[in-house]
Amino acid sequence: DTVMTQSPDSLAVSLGERATINCKSSQSILNSSNNKNYLAWYQQRPGQPPKLLIYWASMRESGVPDRFSGSGSGTDFTLTISSLQTEDVALYYCQQYYSSPSTFGQGTKLEIK
Amino acid sequence: EVQLVESGGGLVQPGGSLRLSCAGSGFTFSSYWMHWVRQAPGKGLVWVSRINSDGSSTTYADSVKGRFTISRDNAKNTLYLQMNSLRADDTAVYYCARGIGAATVFDYWGQGTLVTVSS
């Protein structure tokens, strides 16, 4: 199985500042035939189901604020929140869907400093 | 508005069975691949199973293969997960989720149903 490793495990950022979460896959999740990275990011607030933020590594889901962006290719990926808001306090998960079984990172807890 | 509503969770003894349901509305249910994803208390997300739009193809995580069966009734807009030979490590919130095309990426999730396996 492809192992997804997120860093850091937890992160505290001041309101209005940038938050960066990293995700590394144990093997490449880039499909060279279509040049797509099979990587998604989800946000999970306490007591809620996950919410899709980003897929194909950088495509923002409809309705997701543009302060959320995804980047990276191959095995190294980043979720960036450009200006942290109070409602962004949550757990964040990356997920690869290139190979079966699809696997998730362990999660990164984002808090306000 | 897309809605997914799970039901059927509860307390079951080890070795027992349970069937989860997920009712979809607000979209053409029969056009979408559907999935089950679980989350043990305080833990991360684990993909469990998927079924294609017409129900002819299914896939399972190794941890549930041979014990769980995913199915769907497109006439009733409902997804199912039959869980047999349940073990303590199956204890989790089970979410149904809608896939984006054939990709195992999920654009809508239900609120989840808790399954507790304990004697």
Coordinates of N, CA and C in Angstrom, one line a residue:
Chain A
D1 N 0.8 -1.2 0.0 CA 0.0 0.0 0.0 C 0.9 1.3 0.0
T2 N 0.4 2.3 -0.6 CA 1.1 3.6 -0.6 C 0.9 4.3 0.7
V3 N 2.0 4.6 1.4 CA 1.9 5.2 2.7 C 2.0 6.8 2.5
M4 N 1.1 7.5 3.1 CA 1.0 8.9 3.1 C 1.5 9.5 4.4
T5 N 2.5 10.3 4.4 CA 3.0 10.9 5.7 C 2.9 12.4 5.7
Q6 N 2.1 12.9 6.6 CA 1.9 14.3 6.7 C 2.9 15.0 7.8
S7 N 3.2 16.2 7.5 CA 4.0 16.9 8.5 C 3.6 18.4 8.5
P8 N 3.5 19.0 9.7 CA 3.7 18.4 11.0 C 2.5 17.7 11.4
D9 N 2.5 17.1 12.6 CA 1.3 16.5 13.1 C 0.3 17.5 13.7
S10 N 0.9 18.6 14.2 CA 0.1 19.7 14.6 C 0.8 21.0 14.3
L11 N 0.0 22.1 14.2 CA 0.5 23.3 13.8 C -0.4 24.4 14.4
A12 N 0.3 25.5 14.9 CA -0.4 26.6 15.5 C 0.0 27.9 14.7
V13 N -0.9 28.6 14.2 CA -0.7 29.7 13.3 C -1.5 30.9 13.8
S14 N -1.0 32.1 13.7 CA -1.7 33.3 14.1 C -2.8 33.6 13.0
L15 N -3.9 34.2 13.5 CA -4.9 34.6 12.5 C -4.3 35.6 11.5
G16 N -4.7 35.3 10.2 CA -4.2 36.1 9.1 C -2.8 35.7 8.6
E17 N -2.2 34.8 9.3 CA -0.9 34.3 8.8 C -1.1 33.0 7.9
R18 N 0.0 32.7 7.3 CA 0.0 31.5 6.3 C 0.2 30.2 7.1
A19 N -0.5 29.2 6.7 CA -0.4 27.9 7.2 C 0.0 26.9 6.1
T20 N 1.0 26.1 6.4 CA 1.5 25.1 5.3 C 1.5 23.7 5.9
I21 N 0.9 22.8 5.2 CA 0.9 21.4 5.6 C 1.5 20.6 4.5
N22 N 2.4 19.7 4.8 CA 3.1 18.9 3.8 C 2.6 17.4 3.9
C23 N 2.7 16.8 2.7 CA 2.2 15.4 2.6 C 3.2 14.7 1.6
K24 N 3.7 13.6 2.0 CA 4.7 12.8 1.2 C 4.2 11.4 1.0
S25 N 4.2 11.0 -0.2 CA 3.7 9.6 -0.5 C 5.0 8.7 -0.7
S26 N 4.8 7.4 -0.4 CA 5.9 6.5 -0.4 C 6.2 6.1 -1.8
Q27 N 5.4 6.4 -2.8 CA 5.7 6.2 -4.2 C 5.0 7.3 -5.0
S28 N 5.4 7.5 -6.2 CA 4.9 8.5 -7.0 C 3.4 8.3 -7.3
I29 N 2.6 9.4 -7.2 CA 1.2 9.3 -7.5 C 0.9 10.2 -8.7
L30 N 1.9 10.4 -9.5 CA 1.7 11.1 -10.8 C 1.5 10.1 -11.9
N31 N 0.4 10.3 -12.6 CA 0.1 9.4 -13.8 C 0.7 10.1 -15.0
S32 N 1.8 9.6 -15.6 CA 2.5 10.2 -16.7 C 1.6 10.3 -18.0
S33 N 0.6 9.4 -18.1 CA -0.2 9.4 -19.3 C -1.1 10.6 -19.4
N34 N -1.6 11.1 -18.2 CA -2.4 12.3 -18.2 C -1.9 13.4 -17.4
N35 N -0.7 13.2 -16.9 CA 0.0 14.3 -16.2 C -0.8 14.8 -15.0
K36 N -1.5 13.9 -14.3 CA -2.3 14.3 -13.2 C -1.7 13.6 -11.9
N37 N -1.7 14.4 -10.8 CA -1.3 13.8 -9.5 C -2.6 13.5 -8.8
Y38 N -2.7 12.2 -8.3 CA -3.9 11.7 -7.7 C -3.9 11.9 -6.2
L39 N -4.0 13.2 -5.9 CA -3.8 13.6 -4.5 C -5.0 14.6 -4.2
A40 N -5.6 14.3 -3.0 CA -6.7 15.2 -2.5 C -6.4 15.6 -1.1
W41 N -7.0 16.7 -0.7 CA -7.0 17.3 0.6 C -8.4 17.4 1.2
Y42 N -8.5 17.1 2.4 CA -9.8 17.2 3.1 C -9.6 18.0 4.4
Q43 N -10.7 18.7 4.8 CA -10.8 19.3 6.1 C -11.8 18.7 6.9
Q44 N -11.5 18.4 8.2 CA -12.5 17.8 9.1 C -12.6 18.6 10.4
R45 N -13.7 19.3 10.5 CA -13.9 20.0 11.8 C -14.5 19.1 12.8
P46 N -14.3 19.4 14.1 CA -14.8 18.5 15.2 C -16.2 18.1 15.0
G47 N -16.5 16.8 15.1 CA -17.8 16.3 15.0 C -18.5 16.3 13.7
Q48 N -17.7 16.6 12.7 CA -18.2 16.7 11.3 C -17.5 15.7 10.4
P49 N -18.2 15.3 9.3 CA -17.5 14.5 8.3 C -16.5 15.3 7.5
P50 N -15.5 14.7 6.9 CA -14.6 15.4 6.1 C -15.2 16.2 5.0
K51 N -14.5 17.2 4.5 CA -15.0 18.1 3.4 C -13.9 18.2 2.4
L52 N -14.2 17.9 1.2 CA -13.2 18.0 0.1 C -12.8 19.4 -0.2
L53 N -11.5 19.7 -0.1 CA -10.9 21.0 -0.4 C -10.3 21.0 -1.8
I54 N -9.4 20.1 -2.1 CA -8.6 20.1 -3.3 C -8.5 18.7 -3.8
Y55 N -8.5 18.5 -5.1 CA -8.2 17.2 -5.8 C -7.4 17.4 -7.0
W56 N -6.9 16.4 -7.6 CA -5.9 16.4 -8.6 C -4.7 17.4 -8.2
A57 N -4.4 17.3 -6.9 CA -3.3 18.0 -6.2 C -3.5 19.6 -6.1
S58 N -4.2 20.2 -7.1 CA -4.3 21.6 -7.1 C -5.6 22.2 -7.5
M59 N -6.6 21.3 -7.8 CA -7.9 21.8 -8.3 C -8.8 22.0 -7.0
R60 N -9.2 23.3 -6.9 CA -10.0 23.6 -5.7 C -11.5 23.2 -6.0
E61 N -12.1 22.5 -5.0 CA -13.4 22.1 -5.1 C -14.3 23.3 -5.1
S62 N -15.5 23.2 -5.8 CA -16.4 24.3 -5.9 C -16.8 24.8 -4.5
G63 N -16.8 26.1 -4.3 CA -17.2 26.7 -3.0 C -16.1 26.8 -2.0
V64 N -15.0 26.3 -2.2 CA -13.9 26.4 -1.3 C -13.2 27.7 -1.4
P65 N -13.0 28.4 -0.3 CA -12.4 29.8 -0.4 C -11.0 29.7 -1.1
D66 N -10.7 30.8 -1.9 CA -9.4 30.8 -2.6 C -8.2 31.0 -1.8
R67 N -8.3 31.1 -0.5 CA -7.2 31.1 0.4 C -6.6 29.7 0.6
F68 N -7.3 28.7 0.2 CA -6.8 27.3 0.2 C -6.2 27.0 -1.2
S69 N -5.0 26.5 -1.2 CA -4.4 26.1 -2.5 C -3.5 24.9 -2.3
G70 N -3.4 24.1 -3.3 CA -2.6 22.8 -3.3 C -1.5 22.9 -4.3
S71 N -0.4 22.3 -4.0 CA 0.7 22.2 -5.0 C 1.5 21.0 -4.8
G72 N 2.4 20.8 -5.7 CA 3.3 19.6 -5.6 C 3.1 18.6 -6.7
S73 N 4.0 17.7 -6.8 CA 4.0 16.7 -7.9 C 4.8 15.5 -7.5
G74 N 4.4 14.3 -8.0 CA 5.2 13.1 -7.8 C 5.0 12.5 -6.4
T75 N 5.8 12.9 -5.4 CA 5.7 12.3 -4.1 C 5.6 13.4 -3.0
D76 N 5.7 14.7 -3.4 CA 5.7 15.7 -2.3 C 4.7 16.8 -2.7
F77 N 3.8 17.0 -1.7 CA 2.6 17.9 -1.9 C 2.5 18.8 -0.7
T78 N 1.8 20.0 -1.0 CA 1.6 21.0 0.1 C 0.2 21.5 0.0
L79 N -0.4 21.7 1.1 CA -1.7 22.5 1.3 C -1.3 23.8 1.9
T80 N -1.7 24.9 1.3 CA -1.4 26.2 1.9 C -2.7 26.9 2.1
I81 N -2.8 27.5 3.3 CA -3.9 28.4 3.7 C -3.2 29.8 3.8
S82 N -3.6 30.7 2.9 CA -2.8 31.9 2.7 C -3.0 32.9 3.9
S83 N -4.2 32.9 4.5 CA -4.5 33.9 5.6 C -5.5 33.2 6.5
L84 N -5.0 32.6 7.6 CA -5.8 31.8 8.5 C -7.0 32.5 9.1
Q85 N -8.1 31.8 9.0 CA -9.3 32.3 9.6 C -9.7 31.4 10.8
T86 N -10.6 31.9 11.7 CA -11.0 31.1 12.8 C -11.7 29.8 12.4
E87 N -12.4 29.8 11.3 CA -13.1 28.7 10.9 C -12.3 27.6 10.2
D88 N -11.0 27.9 10.1 CA -10.0 26.9 9.5 C -9.5 26.0 10.5
V89 N -9.8 26.2 11.8 CA -9.3 25.3 12.8 C -10.0 23.9 12.6
A90 N -9.1 22.9 12.4 CA -9.6 21.6 11.9 C -8.5 20.6 11.8
L91 N -8.9 19.4 11.5 CA -7.9 18.4 11.1 C -7.9 18.4 9.6
Y92 N -6.7 18.2 9.0 CA -6.5 18.2 7.6 C -5.9 16.9 7.2
Y93 N -6.4 16.2 6.1 CA -5.9 14.9 5.7 C -5.6 15.0 4.2
C94 N -4.5 14.4 3.8 CA -4.2 14.2 2.4 C -4.6 12.8 2.1
Q95 N -4.8 12.5 0.8 CA -5.3 11.2 0.3 C -4.7 10.9 -1.1
Q96 N -4.2 9.7 -1.3 CA -3.8 9.4 -2.6 C -4.9 8.4 -3.2
Y97 N -5.2 8.6 -4.4 CA -6.1 7.7 -5.1 C -5.6 7.2 -6.4
Y98 N -4.3 7.1 -6.5 CA -3.6 6.6 -7.7 C -3.6 5.1 -7.7
S99 N -3.4 4.5 -6.5 CA -3.3 3.0 -6.5 C -4.3 2.5 -5.4
S100 N -4.8 1.3 -5.6 CA -5.7 0.7 -4.7 C -5.0 -0.2 -3.7
P101 N -5.2 0.0 -2.4 CA -6.3 0.8 -1.8 C -5.9 2.3 -1.7
S102 N -6.9 3.2 -1.9 CA -6.6 4.5 -1.6 C -6.3 4.7 -0.1
T103 N -5.3 5.6 0.2 CA -4.8 5.7 1.5 C -4.8 7.2 1.9
F104 N -4.9 7.4 3.2 CA -4.9 8.8 3.8 C -3.7 9.0 4.6
G105 N -3.3 10.2 4.7 CA -2.3 10.6 5.7 C -2.9 10.5 7.1
Q106 N -2.0 10.7 8.1 CA -2.4 10.5 9.5 C -3.2 11.7 10.0
G107 N -3.2 12.8 9.3 CA -3.8 14.0 9.7 C -2.9 15.1 10.3
T108 N -3.3 16.3 10.1 CA -2.5 17.4 10.8 C -3.6 18.3 11.5
K109 N -3.3 18.6 12.7 CA -4.3 19.4 13.5 C -3.8 20.8 13.4
L110 N -4.7 21.7 13.0 CA -4.4 23.1 12.8 C -5.1 23.9 13.8
E111 N -4.4 24.7 14.6 CA -4.9 25.5 15.7 C -4.5 27.0 15.5
I112 N -5.2 27.8 16.3 CA -4.8 29.3 16.3 C -3.8 29.5 17.4
K113 N -2.8 30.3 17.0 CA -1.7 30.6 18.0 C -2.2 31.8 18.8
Chain B
E1 N -30.1 20.0 -3.3 CA -28.9 19.8 -2.4 C -28.6 18.3 -2.3
V2 N -27.4 18.0 -2.4 CA -26.9 16.6 -2.3 C -27.0 16.2 -0.8
Q3 N -27.6 15.1 -0.5 CA -27.6 14.6 0.9 C -27.3 13.1 0.9
L4 N -26.6 12.7 1.9 CA -26.3 11.3 2.1 C -26.6 11.0 3.6
V5 N -27.5 10.1 3.9 CA -27.9 9.8 5.2 C -27.7 8.4 5.6
E6 N -26.7 8.1 6.5 CA -26.4 6.7 6.9 C -27.4 6.3 8.0
S7 N -27.6 5.0 8.1 CA -28.3 4.4 9.3 C -27.9 3.0 9.5
G8 N -28.3 2.4 10.6 CA -28.0 1.0 10.8 C -26.9 0.7 11.8
G9 N -26.2 1.7 12.3 CA -25.1 1.5 13.2 C -25.7 1.1 14.6
G10 N -24.8 0.7 15.4 CA -25.2 0.3 16.8 C -24.1 -0.5 17.4
L11 N -24.5 -1.1 18.6 CA -23.7 -2.0 19.3 C -23.9 -3.4 18.9
V12 N -22.8 -4.2 18.6 CA -22.9 -5.6 18.2 C -21.8 -6.3 18.9
Q13 N -22.1 -7.6 19.2 CA -21.0 -8.4 19.8 C -20.0 -8.9 18.8
P14 N -18.8 -9.2 19.2 CA -17.8 -9.8 18.3 C -18.4 -11.0 17.6
G15 N -18.1 -11.1 16.3 CA -18.7 -12.2 15.5 C -20.0 -12.0 14.9
G16 N -20.7 -10.9 15.4 CA -22.0 -10.6 14.9 C -22.0 -9.9 13.5
S17 N -23.2 -9.5 13.1 CA -23.5 -8.9 11.8 C -24.3 -7.6 12.0
L18 N -24.1 -6.8 11.0 CA -24.8 -5.5 10.9 C -24.9 -5.1 9.5
R19 N -26.0 -4.4 9.1 CA -26.1 -3.9 7.8 C -26.4 -2.4 7.8
L20 N -25.5 -1.7 7.2 CA -25.6 -0.2 7.1 C -26.3 0.2 5.8
S21 N -27.0 1.3 5.9 CA -27.7 1.8 4.7 C -27.2 3.3 4.6
C22 N -27.3 3.8 3.3 CA -27.0 5.2 3.0 C -28.0 5.6 2.0
A23 N -28.9 6.5 2.3 CA -29.9 7.0 1.4 C -29.4 8.3 0.8
G24 N -29.3 8.3 -0.6 CA -28.9 9.5 -1.3 C -30.1 10.3 -1.9
S25 N -29.9 11.6 -1.9 CA -30.9 12.4 -2.5 C -30.3 13.7 -3.1
G26 N -31.0 14.4 -4.0 CA -30.5 15.6 -4.5 C -29.5 15.4 -5.7
F27 N -29.4 14.2 -6.1 CA -28.5 13.9 -7.3 C -29.0 12.6 -7.9
T28 N -28.5 12.4 -9.1 CA -28.8 11.1 -9.8 C -28.0 10.0 -9.3
F29 N -28.5 9.3 -8.3 CA -27.7 8.3 -7.5 C -27.1 7.3 -8.4
S30 N -27.9 6.9 -9.4 CA -27.4 5.8 -10.3 C -26.3 6.1 -11.2
S31 N -25.9 7.4 -11.2 CA -24.8 7.8 -12.1 C -23.4 7.8 -11.4
Y32 N -23.4 7.6 -10.1 CA -22.2 7.8 -9.3 C -21.7 6.5 -8.7
W33 N -20.3 6.4 -8.7 CA -19.7 5.4 -7.8 C -19.8 5.8 -6.4
M34 N -20.0 4.9 -5.5 CA -20.2 5.2 -4.1 C -19.2 4.4 -3.2
H35 N -18.9 4.9 -2.1 CA -17.9 4.4 -1.2 C -18.3 4.4 0.2
W36 N -17.6 3.5 1.0 CA -17.7 3.5 2.4 C -16.3 3.8 3.0
V37 N -16.2 4.7 3.9 CA -15.0 5.1 4.6 C -15.2 5.1 6.1
R38 N -14.3 4.6 6.8 CA -14.5 4.5 8.3 C -13.4 5.3 9.0
Q39 N -13.8 5.6 10.3 CA -12.9 6.4 11.2 C -13.1 5.8 12.6
A40 N -12.1 5.1 13.1 CA -12.1 4.7 14.5 C -12.0 5.9 15.4
P41 N -12.6 5.7 16.6 CA -12.6 6.9 17.5 C -11.2 7.5 17.7
G42 N -11.1 8.8 17.5 CA -9.8 9.5 17.6 C -8.8 9.2 16.6
K43 N -9.1 8.4 15.6 CA -8.1 8.0 14.6 C -8.4 8.6 13.2
G44 N -7.6 8.2 12.2 CA -7.7 8.8 10.9 C -8.7 8.0 10.0
L45 N -8.7 8.4 8.8 CA -9.7 7.9 7.8 C -9.1 6.7 7.1
V46 N -10.0 5.7 6.9 CA -9.6 4.5 6.2 C -10.7 4.2 5.2
W47 N -10.3 4.1 3.9 CA -11.2 3.6 2.9 C -11.6 2.2 3.1
V48 N -12.9 1.8 2.9 CA -13.3 0.5 3.1 C -13.7 -0.3 1.9
S49 N -14.5 0.4 1.0 CA -15.1 -0.3 -0.1 C -15.7 0.6 -1.1
R50 N -15.8 0.2 -2.4 CA -16.4 1.0 -3.4 C -17.3 0.1 -4.3
I51 N -18.2 0.8 -4.9 CA -19.1 0.1 -5.9 C -19.3 1.0 -7.1
N52 N -19.3 0.5 -8.3 CA -19.5 1.3 -9.4 C -21.0 1.7 -9.6
S53 N -21.3 2.5 -10.6 CA -22.6 3.1 -10.6 C -23.7 2.1 -10.8
D54 N -23.5 1.0 -11.6 CA -24.6 0.0 -11.8 C -24.5 -1.2 -10.9
G55 N -23.5 -1.2 -10.0 CA -23.4 -2.3 -9.0 C -22.7 -3.5 -9.5
S56 N -22.1 -3.4 -10.7 CA -21.5 -4.6 -11.3 C -20.1 -4.9 -10.9
S57 N -19.5 -3.9 -10.2 CA -18.1 -4.0 -9.8 C -17.9 -3.5 -8.4
T58 N -17.2 -4.2 -7.6 CA -16.9 -3.8 -6.2 C -15.5 -4.1 -5.9
T59 N -15.0 -3.3 -4.9 CA -13.6 -3.4 -4.4 C -13.6 -3.2 -2.9
Y60 N -12.7 -4.0 -2.2 CA -12.6 -3.9 -0.8 C -11.2 -3.7 -0.3
A61 N -11.1 -3.1 0.9 CA -9.8 -3.1 1.6 C -9.5 -4.5 2.1
D62 N -8.3 -4.9 2.2 CA -7.9 -6.2 2.6 C -8.5 -6.5 4.0
S63 N -8.6 -5.5 4.8 CA -9.0 -5.7 6.2 C -10.4 -6.2 6.3
V64 N -11.2 -6.0 5.3 CA -12.7 -6.3 5.4 C -13.0 -7.3 4.3
K65 N -12.1 -7.7 3.4 CA -12.4 -8.6 2.3 C -12.9 -9.9 2.8
G66 N -14.0 -10.4 2.3 CA -14.5 -11.7 2.7 C -15.5 -11.6 3.9
R67 N -15.5 -10.4 4.5 CA -16.4 -10.2 5.7 C -17.5 -9.2 5.4
F68 N -17.1 -8.2 4.6 CA -18.1 -7.1 4.3 C -18.5 -7.2 2.8
T69 N -19.8 -6.8 2.5 CA -20.3 -6.8 1.2 C -21.0 -5.5 0.9
I70 N -20.5 -4.8 -0.1 CA -21.1 -3.5 -0.5 C -22.1 -3.8 -1.6
S71 N -23.2 -3.1 -1.6 CA -24.2 -3.3 -2.7 C -25.1 -2.0 -2.8
R72 N -25.9 -1.9 -3.8 CA -26.7 -0.8 -3.9 C -28.0 -1.1 -4.6
D73 N -29.0 -0.3 -4.3 CA -30.3 -0.4 -5.0 C -30.6 0.9 -5.6
N74 N -30.4 1.0 -6.9 CA -30.5 2.3 -7.6 C -32.0 2.8 -7.7
A75 N -32.9 1.8 -7.6 CA -34.3 2.2 -7.6 C -34.7 2.9 -6.3
K76 N -34.0 2.5 -5.2 CA -34.3 3.1 -3.9 C -33.2 4.2 -3.6
N77 N -32.3 4.5 -4.5 CA -31.2 5.5 -4.2 C -30.5 5.2 -2.9
T78 N -30.2 3.9 -2.7 CA -29.6 3.5 -1.4 C -28.4 2.6 -1.6
L79 N -27.4 2.9 -0.8 CA -26.2 2.1 -0.7 C -26.2 1.3 0.6
Y80 N -25.6 0.1 0.5 CA -25.6 -0.8 1.7 C -24.1 -1.3 2.0
L81 N -23.9 -1.6 3.2 CA -22.7 -2.3 3.6 C -23.1 -3.4 4.6
Q82 N -23.1 -4.7 4.1 CA -23.3 -5.8 5.0 C -22.0 -6.2 5.7
M83 N -22.0 -6.2 7.0 CA -20.8 -6.5 7.7 C -21.0 -7.7 8.6
N84 N -20.2 -8.7 8.3 CA -20.3 -10.0 9.0 C -19.0 -10.3 9.8
S85 N -19.0 -11.2 10.7 CA -17.9 -11.6 11.5 C -17.2 -10.4 12.0
L86 N -17.9 -9.5 12.6 CA -17.4 -8.2 13.1 C -16.4 -8.5 14.3
R87 N -15.4 -7.6 14.3 CA -14.3 -7.7 15.3 C -14.2 -6.3 16.0
A88 N -13.5 -6.3 17.1 CA -13.4 -5.1 17.9 C -12.8 -4.0 17.1
D89 N -11.8 -4.3 16.2 CA -11.1 -3.3 15.4 C -12.0 -2.8 14.3
D90 N -13.2 -3.3 14.1 CA -14.1 -2.7 13.1 C -14.9 -1.5 13.8
T91 N -14.7 -1.3 15.1 CA -15.4 -0.2 15.7 C -15.0 1.1 15.1
A92 N -16.0 1.9 14.6 CA -15.7 3.1 13.9 C -17.0 3.8 13.5
V93 N -16.8 5.1 13.2 CA -17.9 5.8 12.4 C -17.7 5.4 11.0
Y94 N -18.8 5.0 10.4 CA -18.8 4.6 9.0 C -19.5 5.7 8.2
Y95 N -18.8 6.2 7.2 CA -19.3 7.3 6.3 C -19.6 6.7 4.9
C96 N -20.7 7.0 4.3 CA -20.8 6.8 2.9 C -20.4 8.1 2.2
A97 N -19.8 8.0 1.0 CA -19.3 9.1 0.3 C -19.5 8.9 -1.2
R98 N -19.7 10.0 -1.9 CA -19.9 9.9 -3.3 C -18.6 10.2 -4.0
G99 N -18.3 9.4 -5.0 CA -17.1 9.5 -5.8 C -17.2 10.5 -6.9
I100 N -16.0 11.0 -7.3 CA -15.9 11.9 -8.5 C -15.5 11.0 -9.6
G101 N -16.5 10.7 -10.5 CA -16.2 9.8 -11.6 C -15.8 8.5 -11.0
A102 N -14.9 7.8 -11.7 CA -14.4 6.6 -11.2 C -13.2 6.7 -10.2
A103 N -12.8 7.9 -9.9 CA -11.7 8.2 -9.0 C -12.2 8.0 -7.5
T104 N -11.3 7.5 -6.7 CA -11.6 7.3 -5.3 C -11.3 8.5 -4.6
V105 N -12.1 9.6 -4.9 CA -12.0 10.9 -4.2 C -13.4 11.3 -4.0
F106 N -13.7 11.9 -2.9 CA -15.1 12.0 -2.4 C -15.5 13.4 -2.2
D107 N -16.6 13.8 -3.0 CA -17.0 15.2 -3.0 C -18.2 15.4 -2.0
Y108 N -18.9 14.4 -1.6 CA -19.9 14.5 -0.6 C -19.9 13.4 0.3
W109 N -20.1 13.7 1.6 CA -20.0 12.7 2.7 C -21.3 12.7 3.5
G110 N -21.7 11.6 4.0 CA -22.8 11.6 5.0 C -22.2 12.0 6.3
Q111 N -23.1 12.1 7.3 CA -22.7 12.4 8.7 C -22.1 11.3 9.4
G112 N -22.3 10.1 8.9 CA -21.7 8.9 9.5 C -22.6 8.2 10.5
T113 N -22.4 6.9 10.7 CA -23.1 6.1 11.7 C -22.1 5.3 12.5
L114 N -22.2 5.3 13.8 CA -21.2 4.6 14.7 C -21.5 3.1 14.8
V115 N -20.5 2.3 14.6 CA -20.6 0.9 14.8 C -19.6 0.6 16.0
T116 N -20.2 0.0 17.0 CA -19.4 -0.4 18.1 C -19.4 -1.9 18.3
V117 N -18.3 -2.6 18.2 CA -18.2 -4.0 18.4 C -17.6 -4.3 19.7
S118 N -18.4 -4.8 20.6 CA -18.0 -5.1 22.0 C -18.9 -6.1 22.7
S119 N -18.3 -6.9 23.6 CA -19.1 -7.8 24.3 C -19.6 -7.2 25.7

